PDB file of C-alpha atoms in Angstrom:
ATOM      1  CA  MET Y   1      -0.093  -0.055   0.173  1.00 39.00           C
ATOM      2  CA  GLU Y   2       1.459   3.200  -1.103  1.00 45.00           C
ATOM      3  CA  ASN Y   3       1.950   5.799   1.706  1.00 49.00           C
ATOM      4  CA  HIS Y   4       2.874   9.739   0.898  1.00 49.00           C
ATOM      5  CA  ILE Y   5       4.355  11.376   3.397  1.00 55.00           C
ATOM      6  CA  ILE Y   6       4.422  14.644   0.888  1.00 60.00           C
ATOM      7  CA  ALA Y   7       4.220  14.029  -2.752  1.00 59.00           C
ATOM      8  CA  ASP Y   8       7.571  15.519  -4.718  1.00 68.00           C
ATOM      9  CA  PRO Y   9       6.483  17.606  -6.891  1.00 71.00           C
ATOM     10  CA  GLU Y  10       8.896  16.331  -9.711  1.00 83.00           C
ATOM     11  CA  LEU Y  11       8.103  12.908  -8.864  1.00 91.00           C
ATOM     12  CA  THR Y  12       5.862  10.993 -10.315  1.00 93.00           C
ATOM     13  CA  ALA Y  13       3.882   7.486 -10.061  1.00 93.00           C
ATOM     14  CA  ALA Y  14       5.778   6.395 -13.083  1.00 95.00           C
ATOM     15  CA  ASP Y  15       9.418   7.536 -11.316  1.00 96.00           C
ATOM     16  CA  ARG Y  16       8.122   5.670  -8.353  1.00 95.00           C
ATOM     17  CA  ALA Y  17       7.084   2.524 -10.059  1.00 96.00           C
ATOM     18  CA  ALA Y  18      10.313   2.606 -12.023  1.00 97.00           C
ATOM     19  CA  LEU Y  19      12.062   2.972  -8.450  1.00 97.00           C
ATOM     20  CA  LEU Y  20      10.787   0.178  -6.530  1.00 97.00           C
ATOM     21  CA  GLY Y  21      10.345  -1.914  -9.138  1.00 97.00           C
ATOM     22  CA  MET Y  22      14.137  -0.866  -9.864  1.00 98.00           C
ATOM     23  CA  ALA Y  23      15.109  -1.817  -6.309  1.00 98.00           C
ATOM     24  CA  ARG Y  24      13.004  -5.765  -6.537  1.00 97.00           C
ATOM     25  CA  ALA Y  25      15.249  -6.513  -9.150  1.00 97.00           C
ATOM     26  CA  THR Y  26      18.566  -4.729  -8.037  1.00 98.00           C
ATOM     27  CA  LEU Y  27      17.558  -7.170  -4.805  1.00 97.00           C
ATOM     28  CA  ALA Y  28      17.193 -10.047  -6.531  1.00 97.00           C
ATOM     29  CA  ALA Y  29      20.245  -9.688  -8.281  1.00 97.00           C
ATOM     30  CA  HIS Y  30      22.350  -9.515  -5.133  1.00 96.00           C
ATOM     31  CA  LEU Y  31      21.299 -12.273  -3.405  1.00 96.00           C
ATOM     32  CA  ALA Y  32      21.353 -14.079  -6.488  1.00 95.00           C
ATOM     33  CA  GLY Y  33      25.092 -12.716  -7.274  1.00 95.00           C
ATOM     34  CA  ARG Y  34      23.970 -11.723 -10.983  1.00 96.00           C
ATOM     35  CA  PRO Y  35      25.000  -8.261 -12.428  1.00 97.00           C
ATOM     36  CA  LEU Y  36      22.362  -5.084 -11.344  1.00 97.00           C
ATOM     37  CA  PRO Y  37      19.630  -3.871 -13.302  1.00 97.00           C
ATOM     38  CA  PRO Y  38      20.751  -0.779 -15.094  1.00 97.00           C
ATOM     39  CA  ILE Y  39      19.058   2.818 -13.394  1.00 96.00           C
ATOM     40  CA  PRO Y  40      15.810   3.180 -15.118  1.00 96.00           C
ATOM     41  CA  GLY Y  41      15.414   5.960 -17.772  1.00 94.00           C
ATOM     42  CA  VAL Y  42      12.258   7.814 -16.055  1.00 95.00           C
ATOM     43  CA  PRO Y  43      13.375  11.698 -15.239  1.00 94.00           C
ATOM     44  CA  GLY Y  44      12.816  11.514 -11.581  1.00 94.00           C
ATOM     45  CA  ALA Y  45      15.623   8.561 -10.899  1.00 96.00           C
ATOM     46  CA  TRP Y  46      18.044  11.364 -12.165  1.00 95.00           C
ATOM     47  CA  LEU Y  47      16.693  13.722  -9.562  1.00 94.00           C
ATOM     48  CA  LYS Y  48      19.244  14.534  -7.085  1.00 94.00           C
ATOM     49  CA  ARG Y  49      17.962  13.635  -3.865  1.00 94.00           C
ATOM     50  CA  GLY Y  50      18.421  11.446  -0.175  1.00 95.00           C
ATOM     51  CA  ALA Y  51      16.875   8.614  -0.099  1.00 96.00           C
ATOM     52  CA  PHE Y  52      16.033   6.048   2.743  1.00 96.00           C
ATOM     53  CA  VAL Y  53      15.582   1.758   1.681  1.00 97.00           C
ATOM     54  CA  THR Y  54      12.983   0.100   4.097  1.00 95.00           C
ATOM     55  CA  LEU Y  55      12.598  -4.018   4.183  1.00 96.00           C
ATOM     56  CA  TYR Y  56       9.392  -5.839   5.637  1.00 93.00           C
ATOM     57  CA  GLU Y  57       9.219  -9.252   5.992  1.00 93.00           C
ATOM     58  CA  ARG Y  58       5.153  -9.956   6.949  1.00 89.00           C
ATOM     59  CA  GLY Y  59       4.747  -6.301   8.301  1.00 86.00           C
ATOM     60  CA  ALA Y  60       8.217  -6.317  10.215  1.00 90.00           C
ATOM     61  CA  LEU Y  61      11.517  -3.798  10.003  1.00 91.00           C
ATOM     62  CA  ARG Y  62      13.739  -6.770   8.332  1.00 95.00           C
ATOM     63  CA  GLY Y  63      16.427  -3.665   7.370  1.00 95.00           C
ATOM     64  CA  CYS Y  64      16.854  -0.089   6.829  1.00 95.00           C
ATOM     65  CA  ILE Y  65      19.417   2.316   5.620  1.00 95.00           C
ATOM     66  CA  GLY Y  66      19.623   5.570   3.846  1.00 95.00           C
ATOM     67  CA  HIS Y  67      21.454   8.935   1.800  1.00 95.00           C
ATOM     68  CA  ILE Y  68      20.908  11.846   3.424  1.00 93.00           C
ATOM     69  CA  ALA Y  69      22.151  14.142   1.388  1.00 91.00           C
ATOM     70  CA  ALA Y  70      21.527  15.194  -2.296  1.00 91.00           C
ATOM     71  CA  ASP Y  71      24.524  14.974  -3.618  1.00 93.00           C
ATOM     72  CA  ARG Y  72      23.894  11.875  -5.973  1.00 95.00           C
ATOM     73  CA  GLU Y  73      21.456  10.258  -8.315  1.00 96.00           C
ATOM     74  CA  LEU Y  74      18.180   9.042  -6.767  1.00 97.00           C
ATOM     75  CA  GLY Y  75      18.048   6.252  -8.632  1.00 97.00           C
ATOM     76  CA  SER Y  76      21.937   5.372  -7.597  1.00 97.00           C
ATOM     77  CA  VAL Y  77      21.381   6.179  -4.253  1.00 98.00           C
ATOM     78  CA  VAL Y  78      18.071   4.053  -4.486  1.00 98.00           C
ATOM     79  CA  GLN Y  79      20.059   0.655  -6.326  1.00 98.00           C
ATOM     80  CA  GLU Y  80      23.133   0.851  -3.498  1.00 98.00           C
ATOM     81  CA  MET Y  81      20.592   1.472  -0.696  1.00 98.00           C
ATOM     82  CA  ALA Y  82      18.494  -1.494  -1.124  1.00 98.00           C
ATOM     83  CA  MET Y  83      21.387  -3.690  -1.712  1.00 97.00           C
ATOM     84  CA  ALA Y  84      22.483  -2.067   2.012  1.00 97.00           C
ATOM     85  CA  ALA Y  85      19.133  -2.877   3.423  1.00 97.00           C
ATOM     86  CA  ALA Y  86      19.359  -6.561   2.439  1.00 97.00           C
ATOM     87  CA  ARG Y  87      23.251  -6.992   3.792  1.00 96.00           C
ATOM     88  CA  ASP Y  88      24.357  -3.887   6.251  1.00 96.00           C
ATOM     89  CA  ASP Y  89      22.074  -3.172   8.614  1.00 95.00           C
ATOM     90  CA  PRO Y  90      23.729  -3.711  11.953  1.00 93.00           C
ATOM     91  CA  ARG Y  91      20.753  -5.035  13.946  1.00 92.00           C
ATOM     92  CA  PHE Y  92      19.589  -7.361  11.331  1.00 96.00           C
ATOM     93  CA  ALA Y  93      21.590 -10.314   9.865  1.00 96.00           C
ATOM     94  CA  PRO Y  94      21.615 -10.429   5.959  1.00 96.00           C
ATOM     95  CA  VAL Y  95      19.170 -11.309   3.964  1.00 97.00           C
ATOM     96  CA  GLU Y  96      19.163 -15.039   2.381  1.00 96.00           C
ATOM     97  CA  PRO Y  97      17.644 -15.637  -0.899  1.00 96.00           C
ATOM     98  CA  ALA Y  98      15.104 -17.457  -0.013  1.00 95.00           C
ATOM     99  CA  GLU Y  99      13.837 -14.535   1.998  1.00 95.00           C
ATOM    100  CA  LEU Y 100      13.073 -12.221  -1.339  1.00 95.00           C
ATOM    101  CA  ALA Y 101      10.301 -13.867  -1.888  1.00 94.00           C
ATOM    102  CA  LEU Y 102       8.457 -12.236   1.620  1.00 94.00           C
ATOM    103  CA  ILE Y 103      10.175  -8.954   1.447  1.00 95.00           C
ATOM    104  CA  ALA Y 104       8.170  -5.568   1.170  1.00 95.00           C
ATOM    105  CA  VAL Y 105       9.450  -3.027  -0.504  1.00 96.00           C
ATOM    106  CA  GLU Y 106       9.450   0.403   0.650  1.00 95.00           C
ATOM    107  CA  ILE Y 107      11.554   3.619  -0.829  1.00 96.00           C
ATOM    108  CA  SER Y 108      11.710   7.411   1.465  1.00 95.00           C
ATOM    109  CA  VAL Y 109      13.363  10.315  -1.053  1.00 95.00           C
ATOM    110  CA  LEU Y 110      13.770  12.459   1.145  1.00 95.00           C
ATOM    111  CA  SER Y 111      13.459  17.200   0.868  1.00 92.00           C
ATOM    112  CA  GLU Y 112      16.553  19.129   1.555  1.00 90.00           C
ATOM    113  CA  PRO Y 113      17.201  19.100   5.349  1.00 92.00           C
ATOM    114  CA  VAL Y 114      16.442  22.412   7.614  1.00 93.00           C
ATOM    115  CA  ARG Y 115      18.115  23.757  10.138  1.00 95.00           C
ATOM    116  CA  LEU Y 116      15.785  24.642  13.168  1.00 96.00           C
ATOM    117  CA  PRO Y 117      17.200  27.771  15.039  1.00 94.00           C
ATOM    118  CA  MET Y 118      17.799  27.634  19.002  1.00 92.00           C
ATOM    119  CA  PRO Y 119      15.995  26.768  21.034  1.00 92.00           C
ATOM    120  CA  VAL Y 120      14.476  24.304  19.259  1.00 93.00           C
ATOM    121  CA  GLU Y 121      11.048  24.454  19.696  1.00 95.00           C
ATOM    122  CA  PRO Y 122       8.885  21.054  19.407  1.00 95.00           C
ATOM    123  CA  ALA Y 123       5.809  22.866  18.374  1.00 93.00           C
ATOM    124  CA  ARG Y 124       7.951  23.273  15.205  1.00 93.00           C
ATOM    125  CA  ILE Y 125       7.636  19.865  14.406  1.00 95.00           C
ATOM    126  CA  VAL Y 126       4.535  18.191  12.545  1.00 93.00           C
ATOM    127  CA  VAL Y 127       3.859  14.569  13.310  1.00 92.00           C
ATOM    128  CA  GLY Y 128       3.814  12.992  10.764  1.00 90.00           C
ATOM    129  CA  ARG Y 129       5.164  14.942   8.239  1.00 92.00           C
ATOM    130  CA  ASP Y 130       8.442  16.645   9.549  1.00 94.00           C
ATOM    131  CA  GLY Y 131      11.730  13.366   9.597  1.00 95.00           C
ATOM    132  CA  VAL Y 132      14.086  15.413  12.611  1.00 97.00           C
ATOM    133  CA  ILE Y 133      18.126  14.447  11.911  1.00 97.00           C
ATOM    134  CA  VAL Y 134      20.070  15.716  15.557  1.00 97.00           C
ATOM    135  CA  ARG Y 135      24.024  15.767  15.181  1.00 96.00           C
ATOM    136  CA  ARG Y 136      25.840  17.280  17.878  1.00 95.00           C
ATOM    137  CA  GLU Y 137      30.062  17.115  17.568  1.00 94.00           C
ATOM    138  CA  GLN Y 138      30.610  13.292  15.615  1.00 93.00           C
ATOM    139  CA  ARG Y 139      27.377  12.066  16.754  1.00 95.00           C
ATOM    140  CA  ILE Y 140      24.185  11.886  14.720  1.00 95.00           C
ATOM    141  CA  ALA Y 141      21.012  10.394  13.710  1.00 95.00           C
ATOM    142  CA  LEU Y 142      18.257  10.450  11.858  1.00 95.00           C
ATOM    143  CA  LEU Y 143      14.412   9.099  12.317  1.00 95.00           C
ATOM    144  CA  LEU Y 144      12.038   8.932   9.198  1.00 93.00           C
ATOM    145  CA  PRO Y 145       8.403  11.271   9.483  1.00 92.00           C
ATOM    146  CA  GLN Y 146       6.636   8.346   9.940  1.00 87.00           C
ATOM    147  CA  VAL Y 147       8.293   6.968  13.183  1.00 90.00           C
ATOM    148  CA  ALA Y 148       6.085   9.720  15.617  1.00 93.00           C
ATOM    149  CA  THR Y 149       3.270   8.577  13.863  1.00 90.00           C
ATOM    150  CA  GLU Y 150       3.521   4.437  13.880  1.00 87.00           C
ATOM    151  CA  GLN Y 151       4.806   5.335  17.771  1.00 92.00           C
ATOM    152  CA  GLY Y 152       2.385   7.537  18.882  1.00 94.00           C
ATOM    153  CA  TRP Y 153       5.328   9.783  19.860  1.00 96.00           C
ATOM    154  CA  GLY Y 154       4.404  13.980  20.092  1.00 96.00           C
ATOM    155  CA  PRO Y 155       7.420  16.201  19.073  1.00 97.00           C
ATOM    156  CA  GLU Y 156       9.120  15.831  22.434  1.00 97.00           C
ATOM    157  CA  ALA Y 157       9.580  12.601  22.435  1.00 97.00           C
ATOM    158  CA  PHE Y 158      10.400  12.509  18.981  1.00 97.00           C
ATOM    159  CA  LEU Y 159      13.464  15.067  19.631  1.00 97.00           C
ATOM    160  CA  ALA Y 160      13.960  12.931  22.653  1.00 97.00           C
ATOM    161  CA  ALA Y 161      14.326   9.151  20.172  1.00 97.00           C
ATOM    162  CA  ALA Y 162      16.523  11.377  18.238  1.00 97.00           C
ATOM    163  CA  CYS Y 163      18.815  11.860  20.214  1.00 97.00           C
ATOM    164  CA  ARG Y 164      18.700   8.899  22.588  1.00 97.00           C
ATOM    165  CA  LYS Y 165      19.596   7.598  18.583  1.00 95.00           C
ATOM    166  CA  ALA Y 166      22.517   9.831  18.496  1.00 96.00           C
ATOM    167  CA  GLY Y 167      23.588   8.024  22.056  1.00 96.00           C
ATOM    168  CA  LEU Y 168      23.113  11.560  23.716  1.00 97.00           C
ATOM    169  CA  LEU Y 169      20.750  12.311  26.238  1.00 97.00           C
ATOM    170  CA  PRO Y 170      17.473  13.036  25.292  1.00 97.00           C
ATOM    171  CA  ASP Y 171      17.468  16.899  26.433  1.00 96.00           C
ATOM    172  CA  ALA Y 172      20.554  16.982  24.570  1.00 97.00           C
ATOM    173  CA  TRP Y 173      18.400  18.843  21.589  1.00 97.00           C
ATOM    174  CA  ARG Y 174      18.058  21.936  24.580  1.00 96.00           C
ATOM    175  CA  GLU Y 175      21.336  22.303  24.802  1.00 95.00           C
ATOM    176  CA  PRO Y 176      23.554  24.462  22.083  1.00 92.00           C
ATOM    177  CA  GLY Y 177      25.565  22.743  20.717  1.00 93.00           C
ATOM    178  CA  THR Y 178      23.189  20.328  19.791  1.00 96.00           C
ATOM    179  CA  GLU Y 179      21.898  20.954  15.802  1.00 96.00           C
ATOM    180  CA  VAL Y 180      18.623  19.981  15.220  1.00 97.00           C
ATOM    181  CA  LEU Y 181      17.514  19.668  11.295  1.00 96.00           C
ATOM    182  CA  ALA Y 182      13.778  18.884  10.274  1.00 96.00           C
ATOM    183  CA  PHE Y 183      13.190  17.142   6.649  1.00 95.00           C
ATOM    184  CA  GLN Y 184       9.714  15.343   4.573  1.00 93.00           C
ATOM    185  CA  ALA Y 185       9.847  12.284   2.822  1.00 93.00           C
ATOM    186  CA  ASP Y 186       7.713  11.491   0.046  1.00 92.00           C
ATOM    187  CA  VAL Y 187       7.069   7.852   1.539  1.00 91.00           C
ATOM    188  CA  PHE Y 188       5.863   4.723  -1.783  1.00 93.00           C
ATOM    189  CA  GLY Y 189       6.434   1.123  -1.399  1.00 93.00           C
ATOM    190  CA  GLU Y 190       5.232  -1.868  -2.732  1.00 89.00           C
ATOM    191  CA  PRO Y 191       1.202  -3.533  -3.308  1.00 74.00           C
ATOM    192  CA  GLY Y 192       0.716  -5.134   0.053  1.00 57.00           C
ATOM    193  CA  GLU Y 193       3.113  -3.512   1.788  1.00 46.00           C
ATOM    194  CA  GLU Y 194       2.682  -3.408   5.605  1.00 45.00           C
ATOM    195  CA  GLU Y 195       2.557  -0.549   7.811  1.00 42.00           C
ATOM    196  CA  GLN Y 196       3.932  -2.078  10.877  1.00 40.00           C
ATOM    197  CA  GLY Y 197       7.609  -2.441  12.568  1.00 41.00           C
ATOM    198  CA  ARG Y 198       9.640   1.166  13.428  1.00 40.00           C
ATOM    199  CA  ARG Y 199      11.051   2.450  10.235  1.00 44.00           C
ATOM    200  CA  ASP Y 200      13.849   4.393  11.525  1.00 50.00           C
ATOM    201  CA  GLY Y 201      16.188   3.805   8.819  1.00 55.00           C
TER     202      GLY Y 201
END
């Protein structure tokens, strides 16, 4: 089931379908040790965007990896992150070939993150629309917009969770020296993708 948090005005339905199809074909090729499929020729694949790829198995999170910066073509980012989500998420063992038929793919295409002025006002974060990035020195964490909705968090709990993920104290978002950025995401998945599991990248 598709779940659009925001709609990227430059991504069409054909772009989304092509990116999902490529991600699925990339997983199949990667797990079988075959050459990867080509990047689709749709215009959206050549936009420079950050993106996360999330994998679900029977509705449960199976892997989620992303690239934040909008410095590479979206098709290449999605292809690389699809493989990384299957192989490199430290929370899970690598996906096995026998699991492929049970895997559903979801893609989150990120808008450009915007730094929130200090002191951060939680009311500036709209639950269900905004994702957050918390950064302090070498510590950084990102939570996708849909995480707050799934967990039933308000803005302050969302910020606290991002801080904990970064290895900071829950109230670190209030402190000078902690940078908080907000972004939105165009989220779309394969038919049958379950709205369960934490999509926290």
